Coordinates of C-alpha atoms in Angstrom, one line a residue:
M16 CA 6.3 -33.1 15.8
S17 CA 10.2 -34.2 14.6
Y18 CA 10.6 -33.3 10.6
A19 CA 14.6 -35.0 11.0
G20 CA 15.1 -38.0 8.4
K21 CA 11.5 -37.1 6.1
D22 CA 11.4 -36.1 2.8
V23 CA 9.5 -32.8 2.0
L24 CA 8.6 -31.6 -1.3
I25 CA 7.8 -28.3 -1.5
V26 CA 4.9 -27.1 -3.9
G27 CA 5.4 -23.7 -5.7
L28 CA 8.7 -21.4 -5.4
A29 CA 8.4 -18.3 -4.7
R30 CA 7.7 -16.2 -1.3
T31 CA 6.4 -19.4 0.5
G32 CA 7.9 -22.0 -1.0
L33 CA 11.5 -20.8 -0.1
A34 CA 10.4 -20.0 3.8
S35 CA 8.4 -23.4 4.2
A36 CA 11.7 -25.3 2.5
D37 CA 14.2 -22.8 4.7
F38 CA 11.7 -24.1 7.6
F39 CA 11.9 -27.8 7.2
L40 CA 15.6 -28.5 6.3
K41 CA 16.8 -26.7 9.6
R42 CA 14.2 -29.0 11.8
G43 CA 16.3 -32.5 9.7
A44 CA 14.5 -32.9 6.6
R45 CA 15.8 -33.2 3.6
V46 CA 13.4 -30.8 0.8
T47 CA 12.9 -31.0 -2.3
V48 CA 10.8 -28.4 -3.8
N49 CA 8.6 -28.1 -6.7
D50 CA 7.4 -26.5 -9.9
V51 CA 5.8 -26.1 -13.2
K52 CA 7.5 -23.4 -14.4
P53 CA 11.0 -24.0 -15.9
E54 CA 14.8 -23.6 -14.5
S55 CA 14.5 -19.6 -16.6
A56 CA 11.6 -18.2 -15.1
L57 CA 12.5 -19.2 -11.4
K58 CA 16.4 -18.3 -11.7
E59 CA 16.6 -16.2 -8.2
D60 CA 14.6 -18.4 -6.3
A61 CA 16.0 -21.5 -7.8
A62 CA 19.6 -21.0 -6.9
K63 CA 17.8 -19.4 -3.2
A64 CA 16.5 -23.5 -2.7
R65 CA 19.6 -25.0 -3.3
A66 CA 21.9 -22.5 -0.8
L67 CA 19.7 -23.1 1.7
G68 CA 20.3 -27.0 0.9
A69 CA 17.1 -28.0 -0.9
S70 CA 16.6 -30.2 -4.4
A71 CA 15.0 -28.1 -7.0
V72 CA 13.0 -29.9 -9.7
L73 CA 11.5 -27.2 -12.1
G74 CA 9.6 -27.5 -15.7
G75 CA 7.2 -29.5 -14.4
H76 CA 5.2 -32.5 -11.9
P77 CA 6.5 -35.7 -11.7
E78 CA 4.4 -38.3 -10.3
S79 CA 7.0 -40.3 -8.6
L80 CA 8.0 -36.9 -6.7
F81 CA 4.9 -36.7 -5.6
L82 CA 4.3 -39.8 -4.5
S83 CA 7.9 -41.2 -2.6
A84 CA 7.1 -38.0 -0.3
D85 CA 6.7 -38.2 3.2
L86 CA 4.9 -34.6 3.2
I87 CA 3.9 -32.7 0.5
V88 CA 3.6 -28.5 1.5
A89 CA 1.4 -27.0 -1.1
S90 CA 2.0 -22.9 -1.5
P91 CA -0.9 -20.9 -1.4
G92 CA -1.1 -20.6 -5.4
V93 CA -0.6 -24.8 -6.2
P94 CA -4.1 -25.9 -6.7
L95 CA -5.6 -29.2 -4.5
A96 CA -7.3 -30.9 -8.0
L97 CA -3.7 -31.1 -9.3
E98 CA -3.4 -34.4 -10.0
P99 CA 0.2 -35.7 -9.0
I100 CA -0.9 -34.4 -5.2
R101 CA -4.7 -36.2 -5.8
K102 CA -3.0 -39.2 -6.6
A103 CA -0.7 -38.2 -3.5
V104 CA -3.5 -37.4 -1.8
R105 CA -5.2 -41.2 -2.7
A106 CA -1.9 -43.2 -1.8
G107 CA -1.7 -41.3 1.6
V108 CA 0.6 -38.6 1.2
P109 CA -0.5 -35.9 3.7
V110 CA -1.0 -32.5 1.4
V111 CA -1.0 -29.1 4.0
G112 CA 0.4 -25.9 3.8
D113 CA 2.7 -23.5 5.3
M114 CA 0.3 -21.7 7.9
E115 CA -0.5 -25.1 9.5
I116 CA 2.8 -26.3 9.9
A117 CA 3.3 -22.5 11.8
F118 CA 0.6 -22.9 13.8
R119 CA 1.3 -26.9 14.7
E120 CA 4.8 -25.0 16.3
M121 CA 3.7 -22.4 17.5
R122 CA 2.3 -20.5 21.2
G123 CA 2.1 -17.5 20.4
R124 CA -1.8 -16.8 19.4
I125 CA -3.6 -16.0 16.3
C126 CA -6.3 -13.1 14.6
A127 CA -6.8 -14.7 11.1
I128 CA -9.1 -12.4 8.6
T129 CA -10.4 -13.4 5.5
G130 CA -13.1 -12.4 3.2
S131 CA -13.5 -12.2 -0.5
N132 CA -12.3 -8.2 -0.2
G133 CA -11.1 -5.3 2.7
K134 CA -8.2 -8.4 3.7
T135 CA -5.3 -6.8 3.4
T136 CA -6.6 -3.2 5.4
T137 CA -8.0 -5.3 7.9
T138 CA -5.2 -6.5 8.6
A139 CA -3.0 -3.8 8.7
L140 CA -5.1 -2.4 10.9
V141 CA -5.4 -5.0 14.0
G142 CA -2.0 -5.6 13.9
K143 CA -1.1 -1.4 13.6
I144 CA -4.4 -1.3 16.7
L145 CA -2.2 -4.9 18.7
V146 CA 1.5 -3.1 18.2
D147 CA 1.0 0.3 19.5
A148 CA -1.1 -1.3 22.4
G149 CA 2.0 -2.5 23.4
F150 CA 1.4 -5.7 22.1
P151 CA 4.6 -8.7 21.2
T152 CA 2.5 -9.0 16.8
V153 CA 3.4 -10.3 13.8
V154 CA 1.4 -9.4 10.6
A155 CA 1.6 -12.3 8.1
G156 CA 0.1 -14.4 5.5
N157 CA -1.3 -13.3 2.6
I158 CA -0.1 -9.8 3.5
G159 CA 3.6 -10.0 2.1
T160 CA 5.1 -12.2 5.0
P161 CA 5.2 -16.3 4.9
L162 CA 3.8 -17.1 8.3
I163 CA 6.4 -19.8 8.4
G164 CA 9.1 -17.6 8.5
M165 CA 8.0 -15.4 11.7
L166 CA 8.0 -18.7 13.9
D167 CA 11.3 -16.6 15.4
H168 CA 9.2 -14.3 16.8
D169 CA 6.7 -16.5 18.5
S170 CA 6.1 -16.3 22.2
P171 CA 3.3 -17.3 24.8
E172 CA 2.2 -13.8 24.5
T173 CA 3.0 -13.2 20.5
W174 CA -0.1 -12.2 18.5
F175 CA -0.2 -13.1 14.6
V176 CA -2.7 -11.0 12.5
C177 CA -2.9 -13.3 9.8
E178 CA -4.5 -12.4 6.2
M179 CA -6.0 -15.6 5.3
S180 CA -7.2 -16.7 1.3
S181 CA -9.6 -18.8 0.0
F182 CA -6.0 -21.1 -1.3
Q183 CA -4.6 -21.0 2.1
L184 CA -8.1 -22.0 3.5
E185 CA -8.2 -24.8 1.4
T186 CA -4.8 -26.6 3.5
I187 CA -5.7 -26.1 6.9
D188 CA -5.9 -28.9 9.0
R189 CA -6.2 -28.4 13.3
F190 CA -5.2 -24.0 12.8
R191 CA -7.3 -23.0 15.3
P192 CA -7.3 -18.7 15.0
S193 CA -7.8 -17.4 19.3
V194 CA -10.6 -14.7 17.1
A195 CA -11.6 -15.4 13.4
S196 CA -13.0 -13.2 11.2
I197 CA -14.7 -13.5 7.7
L198 CA -15.7 -9.8 6.4
N199 CA -17.6 -10.1 3.6
L200 CA -18.5 -13.5 1.2
T201 CA -18.8 -12.5 -3.1
P202 CA -17.9 -14.2 -6.7
D203 CA -13.9 -14.1 -6.8
H204 CA -11.2 -17.3 -7.8
L205 CA -14.5 -18.9 -10.2
D206 CA -10.9 -19.7 -12.0
R207 CA -10.3 -21.8 -9.9
Y208 CA -13.2 -23.2 -8.0
D209 CA -16.3 -24.6 -9.8
S210 CA -18.8 -22.8 -8.1
F211 CA -19.2 -20.2 -5.8
D212 CA -20.6 -22.4 -3.1
S213 CA -17.2 -24.2 -2.6
Y214 CA -15.6 -20.9 -2.4
A215 CA -17.6 -19.3 0.2
D216 CA -17.0 -22.5 2.3
A217 CA -13.4 -22.6 1.9
K218 CA -13.9 -19.4 3.2
R219 CA -15.6 -20.8 5.7
R220 CA -12.6 -23.1 7.2
V221 CA -11.7 -20.4 9.4
Y222 CA -13.3 -20.8 11.9
R223 CA -13.8 -24.7 11.6
S224 CA -11.7 -25.7 14.7
Q225 CA -12.8 -23.0 16.5
T226 CA -14.4 -24.3 20.4
P227 CA -16.2 -22.1 22.5
A228 CA -13.7 -19.7 23.9
D229 CA -13.1 -18.5 21.3
S230 CA -14.3 -15.8 19.1
L231 CA -15.8 -15.0 14.7
V232 CA -16.4 -12.0 14.0
L233 CA -19.1 -11.6 11.0
N234 CA -20.3 -9.0 8.9
G235 CA -23.8 -8.6 10.4
D236 CA -24.4 -6.8 6.7
D237 CA -23.7 -10.0 4.7
P238 CA -26.8 -12.4 4.3
L239 CA -24.6 -15.1 4.0
L240 CA -23.3 -14.7 7.3
R241 CA -25.8 -14.2 9.3
K242 CA -26.9 -17.8 10.3
E243 CA -23.1 -19.6 10.4
P244 CA -22.4 -23.0 12.8
A245 CA -19.7 -22.2 14.5
A246 CA -19.3 -23.0 17.5
S247 CA -17.1 -20.1 18.6
H248 CA -18.3 -16.9 20.5
I249 CA -19.8 -15.2 17.5
Y250 CA -19.8 -11.0 17.2
Y251 CA -21.1 -8.6 14.1
F252 CA -20.1 -5.6 12.8
S253 CA -22.8 -3.5 10.6
R254 CA -23.1 -0.2 9.1
R255 CA -27.9 -1.0 9.5
N256 CA -27.7 -2.9 12.5
S257 CA -27.3 -3.8 16.3
L258 CA -27.2 -7.6 16.3
G259 CA -26.4 -8.7 19.8
E260 CA -22.2 -8.5 20.5
G261 CA -20.2 -6.3 18.0
C262 CA -19.0 -3.1 16.4
F263 CA -22.3 -0.6 15.0
L264 CA -23.1 2.0 13.4
D265 CA -25.4 4.3 16.2
G266 CA -25.8 7.4 13.9
P267 CA -22.8 9.4 13.7
E268 CA -21.1 6.7 16.5
V269 CA -19.6 3.5 16.1
V270 CA -20.0 1.8 19.2
L271 CA -18.7 -1.4 20.8
V272 CA -21.0 -3.6 22.6
R273 CA -19.4 -7.1 24.2
R274 CA -20.1 -8.1 28.0
G275 CA -22.5 -6.4 29.2
R276 CA -21.1 -3.7 28.8
R277 CA -21.2 -0.5 25.8
D278 CA -18.2 1.4 25.4
V279 CA -18.6 4.5 21.9
L280 CA -15.4 4.3 19.9
M281 CA -15.5 7.2 18.2
R282 CA -17.1 9.1 15.2
A283 CA -17.3 7.8 11.7
D284 CA -16.3 10.5 10.0
A285 CA -13.2 10.6 12.2
I286 CA -12.4 7.7 9.8
P287 CA -9.3 8.5 8.1
L288 CA -10.5 6.3 5.4
K289 CA -12.1 6.3 2.2
G290 CA -15.3 5.0 1.4
S291 CA -18.1 2.8 3.5
H292 CA -16.4 -0.9 3.0
N293 CA -13.4 0.9 4.6
L294 CA -16.0 1.6 7.4
E295 CA -16.5 -1.7 7.6
N296 CA -12.7 -2.6 7.8
V297 CA -12.3 -0.3 10.4
M298 CA -15.2 -2.1 12.2
A299 CA -14.3 -5.7 11.9
A300 CA -10.7 -4.5 12.9
A301 CA -11.7 -2.8 16.4
M302 CA -13.7 -5.1 16.8
M303 CA -11.3 -8.4 16.8
A304 CA -8.3 -5.8 18.5
D305 CA -10.8 -5.2 21.9
L306 CA -11.3 -9.4 21.7
A307 CA -7.8 -9.7 21.9
G308 CA -7.4 -7.2 25.2
A309 CA -6.3 -3.7 22.9
P310 CA -8.0 -0.4 25.2
V311 CA -11.1 1.0 23.6
E312 CA -9.3 4.8 24.1
S313 CA -5.4 2.7 21.9
V314 CA -8.2 1.6 19.6
R315 CA -9.5 4.6 19.3
H316 CA -6.5 6.2 18.9
S317 CA -4.1 4.5 16.3
I318 CA -7.7 3.9 13.8
E319 CA -6.8 8.3 13.3
A320 CA -3.4 7.4 12.5
F321 CA -3.5 5.3 10.2
Q322 CA -3.0 5.8 6.9
A323 CA -4.6 3.8 3.5
V324 CA -3.0 0.6 2.9
P325 CA -0.6 0.7 -1.2
H326 CA -2.7 0.3 -4.0
R327 CA -6.1 0.4 -1.4
L328 CA -7.8 3.8 -2.8
Q329 CA -4.7 5.0 -2.6
F330 CA -3.7 9.0 -3.9
V331 CA -1.3 9.3 -6.2
E332 CA -0.9 12.3 -8.1
T333 CA -3.8 15.7 -8.8
V334 CA -1.5 16.8 -12.6
R335 CA -2.9 20.0 -13.4
G336 CA -6.2 19.6 -11.5
V337 CA -6.8 15.9 -12.3
D338 CA -6.8 13.2 -9.4
F339 CA -5.1 9.5 -10.2
F340 CA -6.3 6.8 -7.0
N341 CA -4.3 3.8 -7.5
D342 CA -6.6 0.3 -6.9
S343 CA -5.0 -2.0 -8.1
K344 CA -6.2 -4.2 -5.1
A345 CA -8.9 -4.4 -6.5
T346 CA -8.8 -7.5 -8.2
N347 CA -12.5 -8.1 -8.5
V348 CA -16.2 -7.6 -9.2
D349 CA -17.4 -6.6 -5.9
A350 CA -13.8 -4.7 -4.9
T351 CA -14.0 -2.6 -7.8
L352 CA -18.1 -2.3 -6.5
K353 CA -16.8 -0.2 -3.6
A354 CA -14.1 1.4 -5.2
L355 CA -16.6 3.4 -7.4
D356 CA -18.5 3.4 -4.6
S357 CA -16.5 6.0 -3.1
F358 CA -16.5 8.7 -5.7
S359 CA -19.5 10.9 -6.6
G360 CA -18.8 10.6 -10.2
N361 CA -16.3 12.2 -13.4
L362 CA -14.8 9.0 -13.4
L363 CA -12.1 7.6 -15.6
V364 CA -12.2 4.2 -15.2
I365 CA -9.2 1.7 -16.4
L366 CA -10.4 -1.9 -15.9
G367 CA -9.3 -4.6 -17.6
G368 CA -7.1 -7.7 -16.7
K369 CA -7.2 -11.6 -16.4
D370 CA -10.9 -12.8 -16.2
K371 CA -11.5 -14.7 -13.4
G372 CA -14.9 -16.3 -14.5
V373 CA -16.9 -14.0 -13.4
D374 CA -19.7 -11.6 -14.7
Y375 CA -18.6 -8.1 -15.2
G376 CA -22.7 -7.0 -15.5
P377 CA -22.7 -5.7 -11.7
L378 CA -20.3 -2.9 -12.6
A379 CA -23.2 -1.4 -15.5
E380 CA -25.3 0.9 -13.6
P381 CA -22.9 2.8 -11.4
C382 CA -20.0 2.8 -14.6
R383 CA -23.5 4.2 -16.5
D384 CA -24.6 6.3 -13.3
K385 CA -20.7 7.9 -12.8
A386 CA -18.3 7.0 -15.6
R387 CA -17.3 9.4 -18.0
L388 CA -15.4 6.8 -19.5
V389 CA -14.3 3.0 -19.0
I390 CA -10.9 1.9 -20.0
L391 CA -10.1 -1.5 -21.3
I392 CA -6.8 -3.4 -20.6
G393 CA -5.3 -6.6 -20.8
A394 CA -6.8 -10.1 -22.1
A395 CA -10.4 -9.6 -19.9
A396 CA -10.9 -6.2 -22.0
D397 CA -13.3 -8.5 -24.7
K398 CA -15.6 -9.6 -21.9
I399 CA -15.7 -6.6 -19.4
G400 CA -16.0 -4.6 -22.9
A401 CA -19.3 -6.5 -24.0
A402 CA -20.9 -6.0 -20.4
L403 CA -20.7 -2.8 -20.4
A404 CA -21.6 -2.6 -24.3
G405 CA -23.7 0.8 -24.6
V406 CA -23.0 1.1 -20.7
C407 CA -20.9 4.3 -21.5
P408 CA -18.5 5.4 -23.8
M409 CA -14.9 2.9 -23.6
E410 CA -11.8 3.3 -25.6
R411 CA -9.2 0.5 -24.8
A412 CA -5.3 0.8 -24.4
A413 CA -2.3 -1.6 -24.9
S414 CA -0.2 -1.0 -21.6
M415 CA -1.3 0.4 -18.4
E416 CA 1.4 3.8 -19.1
A417 CA -1.6 4.3 -22.4
A418 CA -4.1 4.1 -20.4
V419 CA -2.4 6.8 -18.5
E420 CA -1.9 9.2 -21.1
L421 CA -5.4 8.7 -22.8
G422 CA -7.1 8.9 -19.3
F423 CA -5.2 12.5 -18.2
N424 CA -6.3 12.9 -22.4
R425 CA -9.7 12.8 -22.1
A426 CA -10.4 13.6 -18.3
A427 CA -11.3 17.6 -17.3
P428 CA -9.7 19.4 -14.4
G429 CA -11.6 17.6 -11.3
D430 CA -11.6 14.7 -12.9
T431 CA -10.6 10.9 -11.2
V432 CA -9.0 8.9 -13.2
L433 CA -9.1 5.8 -11.1
L434 CA -7.3 2.6 -11.4
A435 CA -10.2 -0.5 -10.4
P436 CA -9.0 -3.1 -13.1
A437 CA -11.9 -6.3 -10.9
C438 CA -9.6 -8.5 -13.4
A439 CA -5.7 -10.0 -11.8
S440 CA -2.9 -8.6 -12.5
F441 CA -1.3 -12.0 -14.3
D442 CA -1.3 -11.7 -18.1
M443 CA 0.5 -7.9 -17.6
F444 CA 2.2 -7.9 -14.6
N445 CA 3.8 -9.8 -12.0
N446 CA 1.0 -9.2 -9.3
F447 CA -0.9 -6.2 -8.1
E448 CA 1.9 -4.5 -6.5
H449 CA 3.8 -4.7 -9.5
R450 CA 0.4 -3.2 -11.4
G451 CA 0.0 -1.1 -9.2
E452 CA 3.6 0.5 -8.8
V453 CA 3.3 0.7 -13.4
F454 CA 0.2 2.8 -12.6
M455 CA 1.6 5.1 -10.0
Q456 CA 5.4 5.6 -11.7
A457 CA 3.3 6.3 -15.9
V458 CA 1.0 8.9 -13.1
R459 CA 4.7 10.6 -11.9
E460 CA 6.2 10.1 -15.6
L461 CA 3.1 12.2 -16.6
K462 CA 3.4 14.7 -14.3
A463 CA 6.8 15.4 -14.8
R464 CA 6.6 16.1 -18.3
V465 CA 3.5 18.2 -18.6
G466 CA 3.9 19.8 -14.9

């Protein structure tokens, strides 16, 4: 597709916006980047965009800018319900995301991974397995590297392993992964979607363009994913059931069943990641890597050598007998439930952040059973506190550093201080990575101070 001479508007100036601007400018388009944030908040990124050759219109969304574009590229954080976008769509201006544009250009194949939780760990593991097996592999998407910026690595043999958020899936059209997966569906981002069904429908777009020649890997233990109307060949992963073809737990062993063949992959207790949810992530990754052509032995060795992704149940330090774990990526209730399930008890749990319109009630029972103390931070502290009233002791902290100090002071040797916020991070931090880094730095400074 030729973009030469076209007026391309990129909405959202961050990593994806800059990578998209570079892509279109290299292909001869006239590019304008637009963001609601003012110049003062985007000084560095705005300078980068202008250095590439783009124009920058910041501090608002002028309607005329949208209506005069030949193409609008919406970054993942930009809601399609934005009124200037809605008017542009009604006027016939195409609106897509960077994943769709990249797909239209590439020659390689895509393995696309979505779901409410576990996406990053599963994506990283699939990428590692394929690299270890000798496949040309690019890991991109919501994991932190825009796919549109990785096309220099494209070849017919390349596998693009892509983590995809619901926001990214909203802006695809013909995007067709050879292998796709939905890991699970639980309430999330209800501050952006009008219902859970709308959110789930966005996730299901990952397989919309697949054909019978493609593969779809689904969680057989999630009742919402047991009857997907997909044209592709469905494989399941399950800790409880054997559901035809897929990756299953058979007693102590993880087995692969497909194409009339059954292989023992490994013992479940040989998986190095903590938590039953990570067993599911590993089974999903193993199935996808197998479908991409990785040998079973290679899959096993890669899993055995895999380390936890940063900010996902990441051990930080032990300070005078108290363990500190960073699960800053637990940005919704279900992820926090999975984190709590990974420990037997004696927890001091840090909860809170920017509310996403969800119910925190499901946290009550595991907090009652496992938490000696809940430490509340951020904008959602009142709402979480109300949901957990009378369940377990709760205290508040004004900062992450104060939360770490409070957790340590209330803990006894053998206890665990767990950051698993159940919320977005944007009330106090740039993103979940920033939140996790602040937590880990506070723990390290605590250890340096008290020994």
